[in-house]
Amino acid sequence: MGKPDLGRLIAQTMAPTAEDRTIEVITGEILDAKRAGGEAILTIGRCLIEAKDMLSHGEWRSWLEEQVEFSERSAQRFMRLAREWSNPTTLSDLGASKALALLALPPEEREQFMEDHKVIDMSARQLEQAIKERDEARAAAERAAADQRTAEQARDKMAEDMKFLNVRLAGAKEDREQAMQDVARLEAELADLKAKPVDVAVETVVDQAAIDKARADAIAEMQEKLDKAKEAAAKAREKQKQAEASVEVLKRSLEERDKSEKKAAIAGDKELAQFEVLFNQGQELANKLHGLLLKARGRDDQTAAKGMEKALKALAEAIGRCAE
């Protein structure tokens, strides 16, 4: 037997040069990589990228289905893996299904997500569920943040409205006080006018009828001014009532919003919600215990009352230690 041709053997094991790579060569590499799995996933992706550049659109789809048995969607995912995945060793540990599922995450978040969730030990289905839960939690957080911004904007608007209404109310009070002062002044002037005669310029003859007419005209004029002042006072009073009602409505709205925001905050914190329930129960119990103590103190025999006082003080000290 002659010596083996080392040059020929080496040439057979070397990959064809870029110029010699044909679609048949690429097809063979993909099929081999599909059987191999692991790091070969990247080989599949790179070969698919190469093949797509080489084939027309119609040829690409038929080649995928007939030659390498890929749907176009699956091919796109493998190509994306080849473009985005930088750690072939990790990819080999993950396998194709989990690696493809991880493409749903932004590239900068994948390593941390894998570390936090121990993805290597998860099934593909568990991984997909974890990614879904992460997306849902993030969406919920974004909605909560948007709701919070909306609530803050609404609160700011209500606060501005409250300032405006308070200014309006203050103005209405001033108008009413001024109107009441005008009414009081005109009533006093009218009373004075009715109590004394009107000065009439006379020379030799006193015309009583003219004096009476002048007095009546003066009283009528003053009465007209007083009626207008009373009407203005009534309008100012109504304006003040409306302003007070608006302030009260807005005040109640702010109080209801505070309660709603508090409930929403508690609903998102199980420990806080449970604490509030127990705290309210404790307050109710404390009130009942105090009522029983008061009844015991009303007895002639103070033995029971003193025992209750001692027990309540011990309970108070125990509760105080909880906050330490």
PDB file of C-alpha atoms in Angstrom:
ATOM      1  CA  MET A   1       0.000   0.000   0.000  1.00  0.00           C
ATOM      2  CA  GLY A   2       1.377   3.403  -0.963  1.00  0.00           C
ATOM      3  CA  LYS A   3       1.634   6.400   1.300  1.00  0.00           C
ATOM      4  CA  PRO A   4      -1.613   8.393   1.723  1.00  0.00           C
ATOM      5  CA  ASP A   5      -1.891  11.645  -0.167  1.00  0.00           C
ATOM      6  CA  LEU A   6      -1.865  14.077   2.789  1.00  0.00           C
ATOM      7  CA  GLY A   7      -2.557  17.053   0.576  1.00  0.00           C
ATOM      8  CA  ARG A   8      -5.700  15.469  -0.794  1.00  0.00           C
ATOM      9  CA  LEU A   9      -6.930  14.463   2.681  1.00  0.00           C
ATOM     10  CA  ILE A  10      -6.384  17.952   4.061  1.00  0.00           C
ATOM     11  CA  ALA A  11      -8.206  19.462   1.110  1.00  0.00           C
ATOM     12  CA  GLN A  12     -11.154  17.142   1.680  1.00  0.00           C
ATOM     13  CA  THR A  13     -11.514  18.236   5.300  1.00  0.00           C
ATOM     14  CA  MET A  14     -11.258  21.971   4.610  1.00  0.00           C
ATOM     15  CA  ALA A  15     -14.403  24.003   4.003  1.00  0.00           C
ATOM     16  CA  PRO A  16     -14.776  25.285   0.468  1.00  0.00           C
ATOM     17  CA  THR A  17     -13.610  28.853  -0.139  1.00  0.00           C
ATOM     18  CA  ALA A  18     -16.177  31.616  -0.382  1.00  0.00           C
ATOM     19  CA  GLU A  19     -15.963  31.496  -4.174  1.00  0.00           C
ATOM     20  CA  ASP A  20     -16.686  27.753  -4.201  1.00  0.00           C
ATOM     21  CA  ARG A  21     -19.645  27.823  -1.781  1.00  0.00           C
ATOM     22  CA  THR A  22     -22.801  26.817  -3.578  1.00  0.00           C
ATOM     23  CA  ILE A  23     -26.364  26.507  -2.400  1.00  0.00           C
ATOM     24  CA  GLU A  24     -25.831  22.747  -2.270  1.00  0.00           C
ATOM     25  CA  VAL A  25     -22.869  23.182   0.092  1.00  0.00           C
ATOM     26  CA  ILE A  26     -24.872  25.528   2.308  1.00  0.00           C
ATOM     27  CA  THR A  27     -27.858  23.161   2.302  1.00  0.00           C
ATOM     28  CA  GLY A  28     -25.623  20.294   3.439  1.00  0.00           C
ATOM     29  CA  GLU A  29     -24.140  22.363   6.275  1.00  0.00           C
ATOM     30  CA  ILE A  30     -27.600  23.351   7.529  1.00  0.00           C
ATOM     31  CA  LEU A  31     -28.811  19.749   7.543  1.00  0.00           C
ATOM     32  CA  ASP A  32     -25.670  18.639   9.375  1.00  0.00           C
ATOM     33  CA  ALA A  33     -26.061  21.460  11.914  1.00  0.00           C
ATOM     34  CA  LYS A  34     -29.715  20.568  12.494  1.00  0.00           C
ATOM     35  CA  ARG A  35     -28.647  17.064  13.412  1.00  0.00           C
ATOM     36  CA  ALA A  36     -25.808  18.330  15.610  1.00  0.00           C
ATOM     37  CA  GLY A  37     -27.726  20.983  17.593  1.00  0.00           C
ATOM     38  CA  GLY A  38     -25.978  23.025  20.289  1.00  0.00           C
ATOM     39  CA  GLU A  39     -23.536  25.569  18.915  1.00  0.00           C
ATOM     40  CA  ALA A  40     -24.528  24.498  15.418  1.00  0.00           C
ATOM     41  CA  ILE A  41     -27.624  26.685  15.873  1.00  0.00           C
ATOM     42  CA  LEU A  42     -25.429  29.647  14.993  1.00  0.00           C
ATOM     43  CA  THR A  43     -24.160  27.789  11.937  1.00  0.00           C
ATOM     44  CA  ILE A  44     -27.746  27.351  10.800  1.00  0.00           C
ATOM     45  CA  GLY A  45     -28.423  31.050  11.237  1.00  0.00           C
ATOM     46  CA  ARG A  46     -25.265  32.134   9.413  1.00  0.00           C
ATOM     47  CA  CYS A  47     -25.910  29.733   6.546  1.00  0.00           C
ATOM     48  CA  LEU A  48     -29.512  30.935   6.227  1.00  0.00           C
ATOM     49  CA  ILE A  49     -28.288  34.538   6.030  1.00  0.00           C
ATOM     50  CA  GLU A  50     -25.817  33.509   3.334  1.00  0.00           C
ATOM     51  CA  ALA A  51     -28.435  31.548   1.394  1.00  0.00           C
ATOM     52  CA  LYS A  52     -30.977  34.358   1.468  1.00  0.00           C
ATOM     53  CA  ASP A  53     -28.448  36.749  -0.042  1.00  0.00           C
ATOM     54  CA  MET A  54     -27.768  34.191  -2.750  1.00  0.00           C
ATOM     55  CA  LEU A  55     -31.358  33.327  -3.720  1.00  0.00           C
ATOM     56  CA  SER A  56     -34.243  35.342  -5.118  1.00  0.00           C
ATOM     57  CA  HIS A  57     -37.399  35.745  -2.995  1.00  0.00           C
ATOM     58  CA  GLY A  58     -39.294  32.974  -4.774  1.00  0.00           C
ATOM     59  CA  GLU A  59     -36.302  30.632  -4.718  1.00  0.00           C
ATOM     60  CA  TRP A  60     -35.696  31.412  -1.030  1.00  0.00           C
ATOM     61  CA  ARG A  61     -39.137  30.255   0.132  1.00  0.00           C
ATOM     62  CA  SER A  62     -39.198  27.096  -1.932  1.00  0.00           C
ATOM     63  CA  TRP A  63     -35.615  26.235  -0.917  1.00  0.00           C
ATOM     64  CA  LEU A  64     -36.532  26.662   2.775  1.00  0.00           C
ATOM     65  CA  GLU A  65     -39.523  24.338   2.513  1.00  0.00           C
ATOM     66  CA  GLU A  66     -38.118  21.725   0.158  1.00  0.00           C
ATOM     67  CA  GLN A  67     -34.405  21.556   0.935  1.00  0.00           C
ATOM     68  CA  VAL A  68     -33.931  22.376   4.648  1.00  0.00           C
ATOM     69  CA  GLU A  69     -37.560  22.048   5.881  1.00  0.00           C
ATOM     70  CA  PHE A  70     -37.853  25.431   7.576  1.00  0.00           C
ATOM     71  CA  SER A  71     -40.786  27.815   7.621  1.00  0.00           C
ATOM     72  CA  GLU A  72     -39.866  31.377   6.778  1.00  0.00           C
ATOM     73  CA  ARG A  73     -40.702  32.419  10.362  1.00  0.00           C
ATOM     74  CA  SER A  74     -38.368  29.809  11.841  1.00  0.00           C
ATOM     75  CA  ALA A  75     -35.626  30.815   9.413  1.00  0.00           C
ATOM     76  CA  GLN A  76     -35.976  34.460  10.462  1.00  0.00           C
ATOM     77  CA  ARG A  77     -35.556  33.456  14.110  1.00  0.00           C
ATOM     78  CA  PHE A  78     -32.410  31.410  13.417  1.00  0.00           C
ATOM     79  CA  MET A  79     -30.951  34.274  11.410  1.00  0.00           C
ATOM     80  CA  ARG A  80     -31.710  36.633  14.258  1.00  0.00           C
ATOM     81  CA  LEU A  81     -29.939  34.280  16.665  1.00  0.00           C
ATOM     82  CA  ALA A  82     -26.851  34.349  14.447  1.00  0.00           C
ATOM     83  CA  ARG A  83     -26.928  38.156  14.323  1.00  0.00           C
ATOM     84  CA  GLU A  84     -27.626  38.803  18.016  1.00  0.00           C
ATOM     85  CA  TRP A  85     -26.267  35.895  20.059  1.00  0.00           C
ATOM     86  CA  SER A  86     -22.672  36.388  21.155  1.00  0.00           C
ATOM     87  CA  ASN A  87     -22.046  33.454  23.513  1.00  0.00           C
ATOM     88  CA  PRO A  88     -22.015  30.106  21.634  1.00  0.00           C
ATOM     89  CA  THR A  89     -21.170  28.123  24.784  1.00  0.00           C
ATOM     90  CA  THR A  90     -24.281  29.365  26.598  1.00  0.00           C
ATOM     91  CA  LEU A  91     -26.276  28.780  23.461  1.00  0.00           C
ATOM     92  CA  SER A  92     -25.111  25.169  23.393  1.00  0.00           C
ATOM     93  CA  ASP A  93     -26.317  24.711  26.990  1.00  0.00           C
ATOM     94  CA  LEU A  94     -29.676  26.332  26.269  1.00  0.00           C
ATOM     95  CA  GLY A  95     -30.666  24.579  23.090  1.00  0.00           C
ATOM     96  CA  ALA A  96     -32.562  26.045  20.158  1.00  0.00           C
ATOM     97  CA  SER A  97     -36.036  26.319  21.747  1.00  0.00           C
ATOM     98  CA  LYS A  98     -34.948  28.328  24.774  1.00  0.00           C
ATOM     99  CA  ALA A  99     -32.462  30.401  22.778  1.00  0.00           C
ATOM    100  CA  LEU A 100     -35.215  31.344  20.351  1.00  0.00           C
ATOM    101  CA  ALA A 101     -37.585  32.187  23.233  1.00  0.00           C
ATOM    102  CA  LEU A 102     -34.951  34.499  24.731  1.00  0.00           C
ATOM    103  CA  LEU A 103     -34.984  36.551  21.540  1.00  0.00           C
ATOM    104  CA  ALA A 104     -38.178  38.142  22.916  1.00  0.00           C
ATOM    105  CA  LEU A 105     -35.980  40.013  25.405  1.00  0.00           C
ATOM    106  CA  PRO A 106     -33.855  43.061  24.520  1.00  0.00           C
ATOM    107  CA  PRO A 107     -30.203  41.974  23.980  1.00  0.00           C
ATOM    108  CA  GLU A 108     -28.970  44.054  26.912  1.00  0.00           C
ATOM    109  CA  GLU A 109     -31.355  42.284  29.322  1.00  0.00           C
ATOM    110  CA  ARG A 110     -30.802  38.641  28.372  1.00  0.00           C
ATOM    111  CA  GLU A 111     -27.740  37.849  30.476  1.00  0.00           C
ATOM    112  CA  GLN A 112     -29.303  39.309  33.638  1.00  0.00           C
ATOM    113  CA  PHE A 113     -32.611  37.556  32.962  1.00  0.00           C
ATOM    114  CA  MET A 114     -30.832  34.212  32.509  1.00  0.00           C
ATOM    115  CA  GLU A 115     -28.951  34.715  35.753  1.00  0.00           C
ATOM    116  CA  ASP A 116     -32.003  35.802  37.749  1.00  0.00           C
ATOM    117  CA  HIS A 117     -34.241  32.984  36.525  1.00  0.00           C
ATOM    118  CA  LYS A 118     -31.726  30.117  36.189  1.00  0.00           C
ATOM    119  CA  VAL A 119     -32.829  29.608  32.602  1.00  0.00           C
ATOM    120  CA  ILE A 120     -30.468  26.644  32.093  1.00  0.00           C
ATOM    121  CA  ASP A 121     -32.589  24.582  34.520  1.00  0.00           C
ATOM    122  CA  MET A 122     -35.932  25.648  33.044  1.00  0.00           C
ATOM    123  CA  SER A 123     -37.945  23.969  30.340  1.00  0.00           C
ATOM    124  CA  ALA A 124     -38.771  25.910  27.180  1.00  0.00           C
ATOM    125  CA  ARG A 125     -42.381  26.221  28.349  1.00  0.00           C
ATOM    126  CA  GLN A 126     -41.328  27.510  31.768  1.00  0.00           C
ATOM    127  CA  LEU A 127     -39.039  30.024  30.084  1.00  0.00           C
ATOM    128  CA  GLU A 128     -41.820  31.290  27.824  1.00  0.00           C
ATOM    129  CA  GLN A 129     -44.088  31.652  30.870  1.00  0.00           C
ATOM    130  CA  ALA A 130     -41.393  33.550  32.791  1.00  0.00           C
ATOM    131  CA  ILE A 131     -40.900  35.933  29.867  1.00  0.00           C
ATOM    132  CA  LYS A 132     -44.659  36.406  29.603  1.00  0.00           C
ATOM    133  CA  GLU A 133     -44.936  37.178  33.331  1.00  0.00           C
ATOM    134  CA  ARG A 134     -42.021  39.623  33.040  1.00  0.00           C
ATOM    135  CA  ASP A 135     -43.729  41.417  30.159  1.00  0.00           C
ATOM    136  CA  GLU A 136     -47.045  41.520  32.012  1.00  0.00           C
ATOM    137  CA  ALA A 137     -45.392  42.860  35.169  1.00  0.00           C
ATOM    138  CA  ARG A 138     -43.563  45.525  33.175  1.00  0.00           C
ATOM    139  CA  ALA A 139     -46.764  46.510  31.364  1.00  0.00           C
ATOM    140  CA  ALA A 140     -48.613  46.686  34.693  1.00  0.00           C
ATOM    141  CA  ALA A 141     -45.862  48.866  36.146  1.00  0.00           C
ATOM    142  CA  GLU A 142     -46.021  51.171  33.130  1.00  0.00           C
ATOM    143  CA  ARG A 143     -49.812  51.424  33.457  1.00  0.00           C
ATOM    144  CA  ALA A 144     -49.473  52.141  37.165  1.00  0.00           C
ATOM    145  CA  ALA A 145     -46.894  54.845  36.445  1.00  0.00           C
ATOM    146  CA  ALA A 146     -49.184  56.362  33.802  1.00  0.00           C
ATOM    147  CA  ASP A 147     -52.130  56.238  36.217  1.00  0.00           C
ATOM    148  CA  GLN A 148     -49.979  57.886  38.871  1.00  0.00           C
ATOM    149  CA  ARG A 149     -48.990  60.662  36.490  1.00  0.00           C
ATOM    150  CA  THR A 150     -52.632  61.164  35.521  1.00  0.00           C
ATOM    151  CA  ALA A 151     -53.649  61.229  39.192  1.00  0.00           C
ATOM    152  CA  GLU A 152     -50.934  63.755  39.998  1.00  0.00           C
ATOM    153  CA  GLN A 153     -52.004  65.951  37.101  1.00  0.00           C
ATOM    154  CA  ALA A 154     -55.631  65.739  38.229  1.00  0.00           C
ATOM    155  CA  ARG A 155     -54.616  66.581  41.791  1.00  0.00           C
ATOM    156  CA  ASP A 156     -52.579  69.573  40.603  1.00  0.00           C
ATOM    157  CA  LYS A 157     -55.569  70.759  38.561  1.00  0.00           C
ATOM    158  CA  MET A 158     -57.891  70.379  41.549  1.00  0.00           C
ATOM    159  CA  ALA A 159     -55.430  72.254  43.749  1.00  0.00           C
ATOM    160  CA  GLU A 160     -55.336  75.108  41.225  1.00  0.00           C
ATOM    161  CA  ASP A 161     -59.139  75.092  41.083  1.00  0.00           C
ATOM    162  CA  MET A 162     -59.259  75.250  44.868  1.00  0.00           C
ATOM    163  CA  LYS A 163     -56.983  78.291  44.897  1.00  0.00           C
ATOM    164  CA  PHE A 164     -59.177  80.001  42.304  1.00  0.00           C
ATOM    165  CA  LEU A 165     -62.373  79.199  44.232  1.00  0.00           C
ATOM    166  CA  ASN A 166     -60.875  80.459  47.487  1.00  0.00           C
ATOM    167  CA  VAL A 167     -59.977  83.748  45.788  1.00  0.00           C
ATOM    168  CA  ARG A 168     -63.475  83.907  44.344  1.00  0.00           C
ATOM    169  CA  LEU A 169     -64.997  83.187  47.751  1.00  0.00           C
ATOM    170  CA  ALA A 170     -62.892  85.870  49.410  1.00  0.00           C
ATOM    171  CA  GLY A 171     -64.028  88.368  46.770  1.00  0.00           C
ATOM    172  CA  ALA A 172     -67.664  87.371  47.274  1.00  0.00           C
ATOM    173  CA  LYS A 173     -67.352  87.896  51.033  1.00  0.00           C
ATOM    174  CA  GLU A 174     -65.834  91.344  50.509  1.00  0.00           C
ATOM    175  CA  ASP A 175     -68.610  92.285  48.069  1.00  0.00           C
ATOM    176  CA  ARG A 176     -71.260  91.137  50.509  1.00  0.00           C
ATOM    177  CA  GLU A 177     -69.693  93.012  53.427  1.00  0.00           C
ATOM    178  CA  GLN A 178     -69.506  96.185  51.333  1.00  0.00           C
ATOM    179  CA  ALA A 179     -73.130  95.736  50.210  1.00  0.00           C
ATOM    180  CA  MET A 180     -74.279  95.238  53.817  1.00  0.00           C
ATOM    181  CA  GLN A 181     -72.394  98.365  54.876  1.00  0.00           C
ATOM    182  CA  ASP A 182     -74.091 100.332  52.055  1.00  0.00           C
ATOM    183  CA  VAL A 183     -77.498  99.065  53.163  1.00  0.00           C
ATOM    184  CA  ALA A 184     -76.844 100.018  56.784  1.00  0.00           C
ATOM    185  CA  ARG A 185     -75.608 103.489  55.779  1.00  0.00           C
ATOM    186  CA  LEU A 186     -78.604 104.159  53.494  1.00  0.00           C
ATOM    187  CA  GLU A 187     -81.063 102.909  56.117  1.00  0.00           C
ATOM    188  CA  ALA A 188     -79.558 105.325  58.626  1.00  0.00           C
ATOM    189  CA  GLU A 189     -79.677 108.182  56.121  1.00  0.00           C
ATOM    190  CA  LEU A 190     -83.299 107.381  55.265  1.00  0.00           C
ATOM    191  CA  ALA A 191     -84.240 107.322  58.949  1.00  0.00           C
ATOM    192  CA  ASP A 192     -82.575 110.684  59.468  1.00  0.00           C
ATOM    193  CA  LEU A 193     -84.329 112.100  56.425  1.00  0.00           C
ATOM    194  CA  LYS A 194     -87.711 110.950  57.677  1.00  0.00           C
ATOM    195  CA  ALA A 195     -87.036 112.391  61.128  1.00  0.00           C
ATOM    196  CA  LYS A 196     -86.281 115.976  60.091  1.00  0.00           C
ATOM    197  CA  PRO A 197     -87.822 118.370  57.585  1.00  0.00           C
ATOM    198  CA  VAL A 198     -86.226 119.294  54.298  1.00  0.00           C
ATOM    199  CA  ASP A 199     -84.602 122.700  54.132  1.00  0.00           C
ATOM    200  CA  VAL A 200     -86.362 124.811  51.524  1.00  0.00           C
ATOM    201  CA  ALA A 201     -85.157 128.233  50.421  1.00  0.00           C
ATOM    202  CA  VAL A 202     -87.919 130.775  51.039  1.00  0.00           C
ATOM    203  CA  GLU A 203     -88.059 134.505  50.968  1.00  0.00           C
ATOM    204  CA  THR A 204     -91.360 135.778  52.259  1.00  0.00           C
ATOM    205  CA  VAL A 205     -93.966 133.094  51.676  1.00  0.00           C
ATOM    206  CA  VAL A 206     -93.763 129.565  53.026  1.00  0.00           C
ATOM    207  CA  ASP A 207     -95.251 127.069  50.574  1.00  0.00           C
ATOM    208  CA  GLN A 208     -96.075 124.020  52.712  1.00  0.00           C
ATOM    209  CA  ALA A 209     -97.092 121.962  49.717  1.00  0.00           C
ATOM    210  CA  ALA A 210     -93.716 122.550  48.075  1.00  0.00           C
ATOM    211  CA  ILE A 211     -91.960 121.555  51.291  1.00  0.00           C
ATOM    212  CA  ASP A 212     -93.964 118.345  51.572  1.00  0.00           C
ATOM    213  CA  LYS A 213     -93.294 117.499  47.938  1.00  0.00           C
ATOM    214  CA  ALA A 214     -89.559 118.118  48.316  1.00  0.00           C
ATOM    215  CA  ARG A 215     -89.473 115.917  51.391  1.00  0.00           C
ATOM    216  CA  ALA A 216     -91.425 113.143  49.672  1.00  0.00           C
ATOM    217  CA  ASP A 217     -89.119 113.280  46.647  1.00  0.00           C
ATOM    218  CA  ALA A 218     -86.026 113.089  48.842  1.00  0.00           C
ATOM    219  CA  ILE A 219     -87.453 110.109  50.761  1.00  0.00           C
ATOM    220  CA  ALA A 220     -88.423 108.361  47.515  1.00  0.00           C
ATOM    221  CA  GLU A 221     -84.947 108.907  46.081  1.00  0.00           C
ATOM    222  CA  MET A 222     -83.291 107.591  49.217  1.00  0.00           C
ATOM    223  CA  GLN A 223     -85.662 104.602  49.295  1.00  0.00           C
ATOM    224  CA  GLU A 224     -84.766 103.800  45.696  1.00  0.00           C
ATOM    225  CA  LYS A 225     -81.056 103.839  46.578  1.00  0.00           C
ATOM    226  CA  LEU A 226     -81.741 101.608  49.581  1.00  0.00           C
ATOM    227  CA  ASP A 227     -83.720  99.104  47.480  1.00  0.00           C
ATOM    228  CA  LYS A 228     -80.870  98.886  44.984  1.00  0.00           C
ATOM    229  CA  ALA A 229     -78.372  98.433  47.811  1.00  0.00           C
ATOM    230  CA  LYS A 230     -80.478  95.609  49.273  1.00  0.00           C
ATOM    231  CA  GLU A 231     -80.717  93.968  45.854  1.00  0.00           C
ATOM    232  CA  ALA A 232     -76.919  94.194  45.488  1.00  0.00           C
ATOM    233  CA  ALA A 233     -76.508  92.706  48.976  1.00  0.00           C
ATOM    234  CA  ALA A 234     -78.816  89.807  48.082  1.00  0.00           C
ATOM    235  CA  LYS A 235     -76.835  89.097  44.909  1.00  0.00           C
ATOM    236  CA  ALA A 236     -73.567  89.245  46.857  1.00  0.00           C
ATOM    237  CA  ARG A 237     -74.993  86.827  49.425  1.00  0.00           C
ATOM    238  CA  GLU A 238     -76.062  84.396  46.683  1.00  0.00           C
ATOM    239  CA  LYS A 239     -72.671  84.712  45.021  1.00  0.00           C
ATOM    240  CA  GLN A 240     -70.981  83.888  48.335  1.00  0.00           C
ATOM    241  CA  LYS A 241     -73.212  80.841  48.815  1.00  0.00           C
ATOM    242  CA  GLN A 242     -72.359  79.552  45.356  1.00  0.00           C
ATOM    243  CA  ALA A 243     -68.640  80.039  45.980  1.00  0.00           C
ATOM    244  CA  GLU A 244     -68.892  78.263  49.353  1.00  0.00           C
ATOM    245  CA  ALA A 245     -70.789  75.375  47.723  1.00  0.00           C
ATOM    246  CA  SER A 246     -68.151  75.061  44.982  1.00  0.00           C
ATOM    247  CA  VAL A 247     -65.355  75.041  47.553  1.00  0.00           C
ATOM    248  CA  GLU A 248     -67.153  72.370  49.586  1.00  0.00           C
ATOM    249  CA  VAL A 249     -67.715  70.148  46.518  1.00  0.00           C
ATOM    250  CA  LEU A 250     -64.079  70.406  45.484  1.00  0.00           C
ATOM    251  CA  LYS A 251     -62.951  69.781  49.062  1.00  0.00           C
ATOM    252  CA  ARG A 252     -64.971  66.558  49.182  1.00  0.00           C
ATOM    253  CA  SER A 253     -63.533  65.523  45.798  1.00  0.00           C
ATOM    254  CA  LEU A 254     -60.010  66.010  47.115  1.00  0.00           C
ATOM    255  CA  GLU A 255     -60.831  63.978  50.226  1.00  0.00           C
ATOM    256  CA  GLU A 256     -62.308  61.149  48.116  1.00  0.00           C
ATOM    257  CA  ARG A 257     -59.249  61.186  45.870  1.00  0.00           C
ATOM    258  CA  ASP A 258     -56.993  60.939  48.927  1.00  0.00           C
ATOM    259  CA  LYS A 259     -58.969  57.923  50.125  1.00  0.00           C
ATOM    260  CA  SER A 260     -58.851  56.279  46.682  1.00  0.00           C
ATOM    261  CA  GLU A 261     -55.108  56.824  46.366  1.00  0.00           C
ATOM    262  CA  LYS A 262     -54.564  55.410  49.846  1.00  0.00           C
ATOM    263  CA  LYS A 263     -56.636  52.325  49.051  1.00  0.00           C
ATOM    264  CA  ALA A 264     -54.799  51.839  45.760  1.00  0.00           C
ATOM    265  CA  ALA A 265     -51.438  52.092  47.495  1.00  0.00           C
ATOM    266  CA  ILE A 266     -52.491  49.608  50.158  1.00  0.00           C
ATOM    267  CA  ALA A 267     -53.923  47.220  47.566  1.00  0.00           C
ATOM    268  CA  GLY A 268     -50.508  46.993  45.967  1.00  0.00           C
ATOM    269  CA  ASP A 269     -48.798  46.165  49.261  1.00  0.00           C
ATOM    270  CA  LYS A 270     -50.068  42.982  50.919  1.00  0.00           C
ATOM    271  CA  GLU A 271     -48.177  43.562  54.170  1.00  0.00           C
ATOM    272  CA  LEU A 272     -49.466  47.123  54.475  1.00  0.00           C
ATOM    273  CA  ALA A 273     -53.018  46.054  53.680  1.00  0.00           C
ATOM    274  CA  GLN A 274     -52.921  43.297  56.308  1.00  0.00           C
ATOM    275  CA  PHE A 275     -51.359  45.673  58.835  1.00  0.00           C
ATOM    276  CA  GLU A 276     -54.138  48.223  58.316  1.00  0.00           C
ATOM    277  CA  VAL A 277     -56.832  45.571  58.807  1.00  0.00           C
ATOM    278  CA  LEU A 278     -55.245  44.328  62.030  1.00  0.00           C
ATOM    279  CA  PHE A 279     -54.568  47.888  63.215  1.00  0.00           C
ATOM    280  CA  ASN A 280     -58.219  48.862  62.729  1.00  0.00           C
ATOM    281  CA  GLN A 281     -59.294  45.714  64.567  1.00  0.00           C
ATOM    282  CA  GLY A 282     -56.862  46.597  67.366  1.00  0.00           C
ATOM    283  CA  GLN A 283     -58.286  50.102  67.657  1.00  0.00           C
ATOM    284  CA  GLU A 284     -61.813  48.721  67.845  1.00  0.00           C
ATOM    285  CA  LEU A 285     -60.751  46.220  70.493  1.00  0.00           C
ATOM    286  CA  ALA A 286     -58.966  48.945  72.473  1.00  0.00           C
ATOM    287  CA  ASN A 287     -62.166  51.028  72.506  1.00  0.00           C
ATOM    288  CA  LYS A 288     -64.178  48.049  73.785  1.00  0.00           C
ATOM    289  CA  LEU A 289     -61.604  47.332  76.510  1.00  0.00           C
ATOM    290  CA  HIS A 290     -61.672  50.958  77.572  1.00  0.00           C
ATOM    291  CA  GLY A 291     -65.469  50.839  77.787  1.00  0.00           C
ATOM    292  CA  LEU A 292     -65.307  47.774  80.035  1.00  0.00           C
ATOM    293  CA  LEU A 293     -62.716  49.486  82.237  1.00  0.00           C
ATOM    294  CA  LEU A 294     -64.950  52.544  82.649  1.00  0.00           C
ATOM    295  CA  LYS A 295     -67.835  50.314  83.749  1.00  0.00           C
ATOM    296  CA  ALA A 296     -65.570  48.511  86.229  1.00  0.00           C
ATOM    297  CA  ARG A 297     -64.412  51.847  87.653  1.00  0.00           C
ATOM    298  CA  GLY A 298     -68.037  52.679  88.419  1.00  0.00           C
ATOM    299  CA  ARG A 299     -68.327  49.804  90.861  1.00  0.00           C
ATOM    300  CA  ASP A 300     -67.879  50.143  94.578  1.00  0.00           C
ATOM    301  CA  ASP A 301     -65.326  47.353  94.543  1.00  0.00           C
ATOM    302  CA  GLN A 302     -62.330  48.590  92.528  1.00  0.00           C
ATOM    303  CA  THR A 303     -60.511  45.240  92.487  1.00  0.00           C
ATOM    304  CA  ALA A 304     -61.618  44.352  88.949  1.00  0.00           C
ATOM    305  CA  ALA A 305     -60.843  47.855  87.660  1.00  0.00           C
ATOM    306  CA  LYS A 306     -57.326  47.764  89.068  1.00  0.00           C
ATOM    307  CA  GLY A 307     -56.726  44.356  87.500  1.00  0.00           C
ATOM    308  CA  MET A 308     -57.949  45.645  84.126  1.00  0.00           C
ATOM    309  CA  GLU A 309     -55.695  48.707  84.362  1.00  0.00           C
ATOM    310  CA  LYS A 310     -52.695  46.518  85.093  1.00  0.00           C
ATOM    311  CA  ALA A 311     -53.496  44.199  82.165  1.00  0.00           C
ATOM    312  CA  LEU A 312     -54.018  47.115  79.751  1.00  0.00           C
ATOM    313  CA  LYS A 313     -50.709  48.716  80.756  1.00  0.00           C
ATOM    314  CA  ALA A 314     -48.924  45.423  80.156  1.00  0.00           C
ATOM    315  CA  LEU A 315     -50.618  45.110  76.768  1.00  0.00           C
ATOM    316  CA  ALA A 316     -49.610  48.682  75.864  1.00  0.00           C
ATOM    317  CA  GLU A 317     -45.982  47.938  76.767  1.00  0.00           C
ATOM    318  CA  ALA A 318     -46.051  44.752  74.661  1.00  0.00           C
ATOM    319  CA  ILE A 319     -47.419  46.662  71.658  1.00  0.00           C
ATOM    320  CA  GLY A 320     -44.815  49.381  72.202  1.00  0.00           C
ATOM    321  CA  ARG A 321     -42.045  46.786  72.036  1.00  0.00           C
ATOM    322  CA  CYS A 322     -43.320  45.716  68.609  1.00  0.00           C
ATOM    323  CA  ALA A 323     -42.163  49.059  67.209  1.00  0.00           C
ATOM    324  CA  GLU A 324     -38.641  48.726  68.568  1.00  0.00           C
TER     325      GLU A 324
END
